[in-house]
Amino acid sequence: MELLEKYKSSITQDARVTLSNKFLLSEMEINIFYLLVSQIRQDDDDLKEYVINLKDLELLTGRTQKKGTLLKVCEKLKKQTIVLKDVVSVTDGKEYEFIVENLIGAIKKPKNKQEIRTTISPDVRQFYINLKKHYNKFQLKNLLQLKGRHSKRLYMILCAFQDTGWYYASIDELLNIFASKVGEDGQIEVKKYTAGSLKKHILGKAKEEIEDVTELRFEIEEKKSGRKVVGYKFNIISVDSPKFLKEYQQNPVFIRLVEECSLSIHQAKVVVDGIDTEMINMLLYQIQLARTNKQIKGNIGGYTITILKRSYPFLEI
């Protein structure tokens, strides 16, 4: 399946096309893909190998990844391709009408290690950078903590359209996004829903989870042609930060937990509320020392949560 992109089009348009019906990923594929997105930097070495720690993934999602499922997910991700049009190649500096690349490079799982490793093509990196600009660290964590596949897809789309304040899609477009899957033969299969059942069983349930887990608030508005519902408009009411954030941003320990340890603002609040400041500073020193000595495998956020849960099992993070 191809993910069509115009390499030189606007960043906003890139992300919106990506999040449309051309990008059909399962819940676990989305988790792995966006953990990869969160790591990529503009100045990364062309041969850089990205490490996705499976324990971190379990901590962030609250679910164990089964070995057989992991292999199938990696196989599906490896088959995804992207077409870059009207592009100057990073590798040789020449102009090309199009370049067809894998969305993700070879995926390897070392023996006796809870991690997978992968690479990306230098020519695909800009696509990832453009996509990443639509999501801050907090939103990426929210995406991983959402459990439903439909919730993840809708959250991805609405975050990308938060600058406009709304997003509209026809019923057919929504079915392609939320009721599609790739069959064993590689063909896209679309399950049929009426407009009412689509809203009740997919969009409505996704809205409930999104508003329970994140600060995103939106209304779903019917659009009709005569008496027939032909689409839905999503009016984004608020993506404001939580009320507590303004107060806690004055706390330097809270800021360090978010910026240095990659905790979400909610996780950092739990730590600040539940542990003495002196003990947190000691913990931060230990983590900084482990990072300096290159003892941290995987991402710093997962490592910090592991240390916190080991030392303070009563914390609900």
Tab-separated table of C-alpha atoms in Angstrom:
chain	number	residue	atom	x	y	z
A	1	MET	CA	0.000	0.000	0.000
A	2	GLU	CA	1.346	3.410	-0.912
A	3	LEU	CA	1.268	6.559	1.137
A	4	LEU	CA	1.275	9.377	-1.424
A	5	GLU	CA	2.992	12.568	-0.382
A	6	LYS	CA	4.176	15.730	-2.082
A	7	TYR	CA	7.575	16.352	-0.594
A	8	LYS	CA	7.576	20.080	-1.332
A	9	SER	CA	3.993	20.825	-0.277
A	10	SER	CA	3.214	22.580	2.981
A	11	ILE	CA	3.874	20.881	6.292
A	12	THR	CA	0.198	21.118	7.172
A	13	GLN	CA	-0.898	19.471	3.956
A	14	ASP	CA	1.682	16.695	4.385
A	15	ALA	CA	0.347	15.769	7.803
A	16	ARG	CA	-3.281	15.955	6.756
A	17	VAL	CA	-2.773	13.655	3.796
A	18	THR	CA	-0.806	11.292	6.009
A	19	LEU	CA	-3.596	11.108	8.548
A	20	SER	CA	-6.262	10.432	5.950
A	21	ASN	CA	-7.494	7.141	4.559
A	22	LYS	CA	-4.150	6.433	2.880
A	23	PHE	CA	-2.561	5.624	6.229
A	24	LEU	CA	-4.211	2.495	7.633
A	25	LEU	CA	-2.344	1.352	10.720
A	26	SER	CA	-3.479	-0.833	13.598
A	27	GLU	CA	-3.264	0.369	17.200
A	28	MET	CA	0.107	-1.281	17.816
A	29	GLU	CA	1.506	-0.135	14.460
A	30	ILE	CA	0.545	3.435	15.360
A	31	ASN	CA	2.268	3.087	18.749
A	32	ILE	CA	5.529	1.855	17.232
A	33	PHE	CA	5.408	4.342	14.360
A	34	TYR	CA	4.924	7.365	16.604
A	35	LEU	CA	7.548	6.217	19.102
A	36	LEU	CA	9.854	6.274	16.101
A	37	VAL	CA	8.585	9.713	15.028
A	38	SER	CA	9.272	11.108	18.503
A	39	GLN	CA	12.975	10.178	18.254
A	40	ILE	CA	13.824	11.600	14.828
A	41	ARG	CA	15.831	14.821	14.602
A	42	GLN	CA	16.781	16.940	11.598
A	43	ASP	CA	20.511	16.493	12.225
A	44	ASP	CA	20.448	12.709	12.761
A	45	ASP	CA	23.231	10.730	11.119
A	46	ASP	CA	22.120	8.986	7.909
A	47	LEU	CA	23.022	5.591	9.387
A	48	LYS	CA	21.419	6.228	12.784
A	49	GLU	CA	19.648	3.205	14.258
A	50	TYR	CA	16.544	4.010	16.282
A	51	VAL	CA	15.715	1.877	19.324
A	52	ILE	CA	12.137	1.297	20.463
A	53	ASN	CA	12.098	-0.167	23.955
A	54	LEU	CA	9.214	-2.622	24.338
A	55	LYS	CA	9.167	-2.194	28.111
A	56	ASP	CA	8.702	1.540	27.616
A	57	LEU	CA	5.868	0.763	25.222
A	58	GLU	CA	4.227	-1.433	27.856
A	59	LEU	CA	4.589	1.269	30.513
A	60	LEU	CA	3.112	3.934	28.255
A	61	THR	CA	0.197	1.837	27.005
A	62	GLY	CA	-0.352	-0.372	30.043
A	63	ARG	CA	-0.440	-3.485	27.860
A	64	THR	CA	1.998	-6.344	27.231
A	65	GLN	CA	3.136	-6.892	23.643
A	66	LYS	CA	2.849	-10.526	22.527
A	67	LYS	CA	5.798	-11.936	20.588
A	68	GLY	CA	3.753	-13.322	17.686
A	69	THR	CA	1.752	-10.122	17.369
A	70	LEU	CA	4.927	-8.043	17.380
A	71	LEU	CA	6.344	-9.969	14.417
A	72	LYS	CA	3.149	-9.534	12.376
A	73	VAL	CA	3.020	-5.820	13.181
A	74	CYS	CA	6.645	-5.340	12.125
A	75	GLU	CA	6.003	-7.232	8.880
A	76	LYS	CA	3.066	-4.950	8.059
A	77	LEU	CA	5.007	-1.795	8.912
A	78	LYS	CA	7.893	-2.901	6.704
A	79	LYS	CA	5.529	-3.219	3.717
A	80	GLN	CA	4.380	0.403	3.963
A	81	THR	CA	5.825	2.601	1.222
A	82	ILE	CA	5.923	6.324	0.599
A	83	VAL	CA	6.197	8.175	-2.721
A	84	LEU	CA	8.143	11.445	-2.578
A	85	LYS	CA	7.316	13.655	-5.580
A	86	ASP	CA	9.351	16.495	-7.107
A	87	VAL	CA	12.167	15.973	-4.667
A	88	VAL	CA	15.863	16.706	-4.383
A	89	SER	CA	17.500	13.589	-2.968
A	90	VAL	CA	19.486	14.028	0.232
A	91	THR	CA	21.837	11.219	-0.751
A	92	ASP	CA	23.088	12.531	-4.119
A	93	GLY	CA	21.701	16.090	-4.406
A	94	LYS	CA	19.935	15.343	-7.714
A	95	GLU	CA	16.350	16.268	-8.629
A	96	TYR	CA	13.844	13.454	-9.105
A	97	GLU	CA	10.282	13.349	-10.375
A	98	PHE	CA	9.564	10.786	-7.684
A	99	ILE	CA	11.311	8.470	-5.229
A	100	VAL	CA	9.604	5.354	-3.861
A	101	GLU	CA	10.882	4.443	-0.409
A	102	ASN	CA	9.915	2.223	2.491
A	103	LEU	CA	8.304	4.184	5.290
A	104	ILE	CA	10.573	2.325	7.700
A	105	GLY	CA	13.826	0.408	7.198
A	106	ALA	CA	14.787	-3.091	8.291
A	107	ILE	CA	13.295	-3.942	11.690
A	108	LYS	CA	15.409	-6.097	13.990
A	109	LYS	CA	14.668	-7.607	17.389
A	110	PRO	CA	17.857	-8.643	19.223
A	111	LYS	CA	17.723	-11.917	21.138
A	112	ASN	CA	17.018	-11.650	24.863
A	113	LYS	CA	16.347	-7.906	24.605
A	114	GLN	CA	13.013	-6.150	24.971
A	115	GLU	CA	13.553	-3.791	22.064
A	116	ILE	CA	13.335	-3.454	18.319
A	117	ARG	CA	15.748	-1.498	16.134
A	118	THR	CA	15.199	0.178	12.799
A	119	THR	CA	16.528	2.790	10.391
A	120	ILE	CA	14.947	5.227	7.944
A	121	SER	CA	16.044	6.526	4.581
A	122	PRO	CA	17.637	10.003	4.644
A	123	ASP	CA	15.161	11.031	1.928
A	124	VAL	CA	12.206	10.050	4.142
A	125	ARG	CA	13.508	11.915	7.187
A	126	GLN	CA	12.000	15.256	6.126
A	127	PHE	CA	8.584	13.617	5.902
A	128	TYR	CA	8.958	12.516	9.525
A	129	ILE	CA	10.183	15.955	10.599
A	130	ASN	CA	7.190	17.606	8.904
A	131	LEU	CA	4.816	15.165	10.569
A	132	LYS	CA	6.418	15.636	13.974
A	133	LYS	CA	5.874	19.403	13.866
A	134	HIS	CA	2.152	18.778	14.332
A	135	TYR	CA	2.602	17.017	17.652
A	136	ASN	CA	4.257	18.197	20.818
A	137	LYS	CA	5.709	15.705	23.300
A	138	PHE	CA	2.549	15.806	25.409
A	139	GLN	CA	0.323	14.930	22.434
A	140	LEU	CA	2.556	12.016	21.419
A	141	LYS	CA	2.272	10.592	24.945
A	142	ASN	CA	-1.510	11.006	24.802
A	143	LEU	CA	-1.567	9.164	21.498
A	144	LEU	CA	0.228	6.189	23.032
A	145	GLN	CA	-2.039	6.134	26.082
A	146	LEU	CA	-5.216	6.022	24.016
A	147	LYS	CA	-6.235	2.370	23.723
A	148	GLY	CA	-8.688	2.390	20.834
A	149	ARG	CA	-7.498	2.310	17.235
A	150	HIS	CA	-10.305	4.689	16.235
A	151	SER	CA	-9.491	7.008	19.145
A	152	LYS	CA	-5.866	7.181	18.034
A	153	ARG	CA	-6.774	7.950	14.416
A	154	LEU	CA	-9.283	10.657	15.321
A	155	TYR	CA	-6.890	12.234	17.826
A	156	MET	CA	-4.114	12.298	15.208
A	157	ILE	CA	-6.372	14.028	12.705
A	158	LEU	CA	-7.818	16.624	15.073
A	159	CYS	CA	-4.387	17.544	16.438
A	160	ALA	CA	-3.231	18.154	12.863
A	161	PHE	CA	-6.223	20.442	12.264
A	162	GLN	CA	-6.123	22.326	15.562
A	163	ASP	CA	-4.780	25.417	13.773
A	164	THR	CA	-7.971	25.668	11.681
A	165	GLY	CA	-10.328	24.805	14.534
A	166	TRP	CA	-12.325	22.275	12.534
A	167	TYR	CA	-12.127	19.212	10.313
A	168	TYR	CA	-14.736	17.952	7.838
A	169	ALA	CA	-15.020	14.585	6.108
A	170	SER	CA	-17.762	12.918	4.110
A	171	ILE	CA	-19.275	9.638	5.292
A	172	ASP	CA	-17.320	7.734	2.629
A	173	GLU	CA	-14.062	9.400	3.696
A	174	LEU	CA	-14.749	8.599	7.344
A	175	LEU	CA	-15.518	4.974	6.490
A	176	ASN	CA	-12.212	4.756	4.621
A	177	ILE	CA	-10.391	6.126	7.665
A	178	PHE	CA	-12.190	4.332	10.486
A	179	ALA	CA	-13.807	1.250	8.971
A	180	SER	CA	-11.012	0.091	6.677
A	181	LYS	CA	-8.416	-2.597	7.021
A	182	VAL	CA	-5.914	-4.240	4.711
A	183	GLY	CA	-6.941	-7.819	3.955
A	184	GLU	CA	-4.668	-10.835	3.613
A	185	ASP	CA	-4.559	-10.257	-0.155
A	186	GLY	CA	-3.327	-6.689	0.337
A	187	GLN	CA	-6.627	-5.146	-0.748
A	188	ILE	CA	-8.396	-2.525	1.357
A	189	GLU	CA	-11.654	-3.761	2.873
A	190	VAL	CA	-14.240	-1.224	4.051
A	191	LYS	CA	-16.958	-2.235	6.499
A	192	LYS	CA	-20.264	-0.525	5.813
A	193	TYR	CA	-21.974	1.613	8.449
A	194	THR	CA	-24.923	3.961	8.265
A	195	ALA	CA	-24.161	7.565	9.221
A	196	GLY	CA	-25.936	7.054	12.545
A	197	SER	CA	-24.146	3.836	13.478
A	198	LEU	CA	-20.801	5.332	12.415
A	199	LYS	CA	-21.338	8.215	14.829
A	200	LYS	CA	-22.644	6.020	17.659
A	201	HIS	CA	-20.308	3.037	17.508
A	202	ILE	CA	-17.064	4.587	16.208
A	203	LEU	CA	-16.911	8.383	16.407
A	204	GLY	CA	-18.885	8.695	19.646
A	205	LYS	CA	-16.847	6.063	21.483
A	206	ALA	CA	-13.603	7.574	20.193
A	207	LYS	CA	-14.746	10.997	21.440
A	208	GLU	CA	-15.435	9.591	24.917
A	209	GLU	CA	-11.957	8.102	25.256
A	210	ILE	CA	-10.174	11.137	23.788
A	211	GLU	CA	-11.910	13.504	26.199
A	212	ASP	CA	-11.257	11.151	29.117
A	213	VAL	CA	-7.513	10.784	28.435
A	214	THR	CA	-6.583	14.123	26.829
A	215	GLU	CA	-7.448	17.825	27.028
A	216	LEU	CA	-8.834	17.851	23.484
A	217	ARG	CA	-12.500	18.875	23.371
A	218	PHE	CA	-14.648	18.878	20.249
A	219	GLU	CA	-18.204	18.604	18.972
A	220	ILE	CA	-19.413	16.407	16.117
A	221	GLU	CA	-21.791	18.265	13.801
A	222	GLU	CA	-23.956	16.569	11.179
A	223	LYS	CA	-23.818	17.918	7.632
A	224	LYS	CA	-26.840	17.114	5.497
A	225	SER	CA	-27.930	17.188	1.889
A	226	GLY	CA	-31.678	17.423	2.228
A	227	ARG	CA	-32.560	14.930	4.959
A	228	LYS	CA	-29.538	12.699	4.375
A	229	VAL	CA	-26.408	12.973	6.538
A	230	VAL	CA	-23.510	13.228	4.070
A	231	GLY	CA	-20.651	13.972	6.448
A	232	TYR	CA	-19.510	15.166	9.847
A	233	LYS	CA	-17.745	18.353	10.856
A	234	PHE	CA	-15.548	18.187	13.949
A	235	ASN	CA	-15.494	21.554	15.716
A	236	ILE	CA	-12.428	21.745	17.944
A	237	ILE	CA	-13.435	23.628	21.075
A	238	SER	CA	-10.292	23.405	23.148
A	239	VAL	CA	-6.815	21.950	23.170
A	240	ASP	CA	-5.906	24.047	26.194
A	241	SER	CA	-3.462	22.889	28.814
A	242	PRO	CA	-4.909	21.526	32.075
A	243	LYS	CA	-5.845	24.101	34.719
A	244	PHE	CA	-3.086	22.962	37.078
A	245	LEU	CA	-0.298	23.583	34.552
A	246	LYS	CA	0.109	27.333	35.126
A	247	GLU	CA	0.734	26.802	38.850
A	248	TYR	CA	3.042	23.804	38.451
A	249	GLN	CA	5.151	25.496	35.780
A	250	GLN	CA	6.504	27.686	38.577
A	251	ASN	CA	8.028	24.585	40.194
A	252	PRO	CA	11.565	23.913	38.842
A	253	VAL	CA	11.369	20.233	39.851
A	254	PHE	CA	8.170	19.813	37.825
A	255	ILE	CA	9.853	21.452	34.813
A	256	ARG	CA	12.883	19.149	35.087
A	257	LEU	CA	10.683	16.057	35.244
A	258	VAL	CA	8.948	17.114	32.026
A	259	GLU	CA	11.893	18.512	30.073
A	260	GLU	CA	14.798	16.337	31.255
A	261	CYS	CA	12.981	13.084	32.029
A	262	SER	CA	10.292	13.265	29.315
A	263	LEU	CA	7.403	12.660	31.714
A	264	SER	CA	3.974	13.901	30.711
A	265	ILE	CA	2.690	16.874	32.694
A	266	HIS	CA	0.188	14.574	34.428
A	267	GLN	CA	2.916	12.110	35.431
A	268	ALA	CA	5.136	14.956	36.664
A	269	LYS	CA	2.247	16.313	38.758
A	270	VAL	CA	1.739	12.902	40.409
A	271	VAL	CA	5.447	12.766	41.284
A	272	VAL	CA	5.561	16.321	42.680
A	273	ASP	CA	2.387	15.744	44.713
A	274	GLY	CA	3.471	12.359	46.048
A	275	ILE	CA	7.207	12.629	46.780
A	276	ASP	CA	9.260	15.033	48.869
A	277	THR	CA	11.198	17.576	46.776
A	278	GLU	CA	14.545	16.535	48.258
A	279	MET	CA	13.913	12.907	47.269
A	280	ILE	CA	12.929	13.949	43.739
A	281	ASN	CA	16.165	15.923	43.379
A	282	MET	CA	18.150	12.859	44.478
A	283	LEU	CA	16.280	10.796	41.898
A	284	LEU	CA	16.982	13.378	39.184
A	285	TYR	CA	20.674	13.291	40.062
A	286	GLN	CA	20.744	9.480	39.754
A	287	ILE	CA	18.995	9.626	36.375
A	288	GLN	CA	21.353	12.329	35.120
A	289	LEU	CA	24.324	10.210	36.236
A	290	ALA	CA	22.928	7.126	34.479
A	291	ARG	CA	22.447	9.155	31.300
A	292	THR	CA	26.004	10.541	31.471
A	293	ASN	CA	27.379	7.015	31.887
A	294	LYS	CA	25.196	5.781	29.002
A	295	GLN	CA	23.435	3.271	31.241
A	296	ILE	CA	19.962	4.115	29.963
A	297	LYS	CA	18.624	1.828	27.249
A	298	GLY	CA	15.572	3.050	25.372
A	299	ASN	CA	14.016	6.425	26.057
A	300	ILE	CA	14.546	8.463	29.199
A	301	GLY	CA	10.821	8.665	29.975
A	302	GLY	CA	10.400	4.908	30.231
A	303	TYR	CA	13.556	4.617	32.331
A	304	THR	CA	12.321	7.313	34.736
A	305	ILE	CA	8.929	5.644	35.157
A	306	THR	CA	10.612	2.296	35.854
A	307	ILE	CA	12.803	3.843	38.568
A	308	LEU	CA	9.845	5.675	40.106
A	309	LYS	CA	7.632	2.580	40.211
A	310	ARG	CA	10.439	0.536	41.728
A	311	SER	CA	11.130	3.097	44.462
A	312	TYR	CA	7.575	4.374	44.990
A	313	PRO	CA	5.099	1.612	44.037
A	314	PHE	CA	2.207	3.636	45.458
A	315	LEU	CA	2.531	6.241	42.684
A	316	GLU	CA	-0.176	5.877	40.042
A	317	ILE	CA	1.761	6.889	36.936
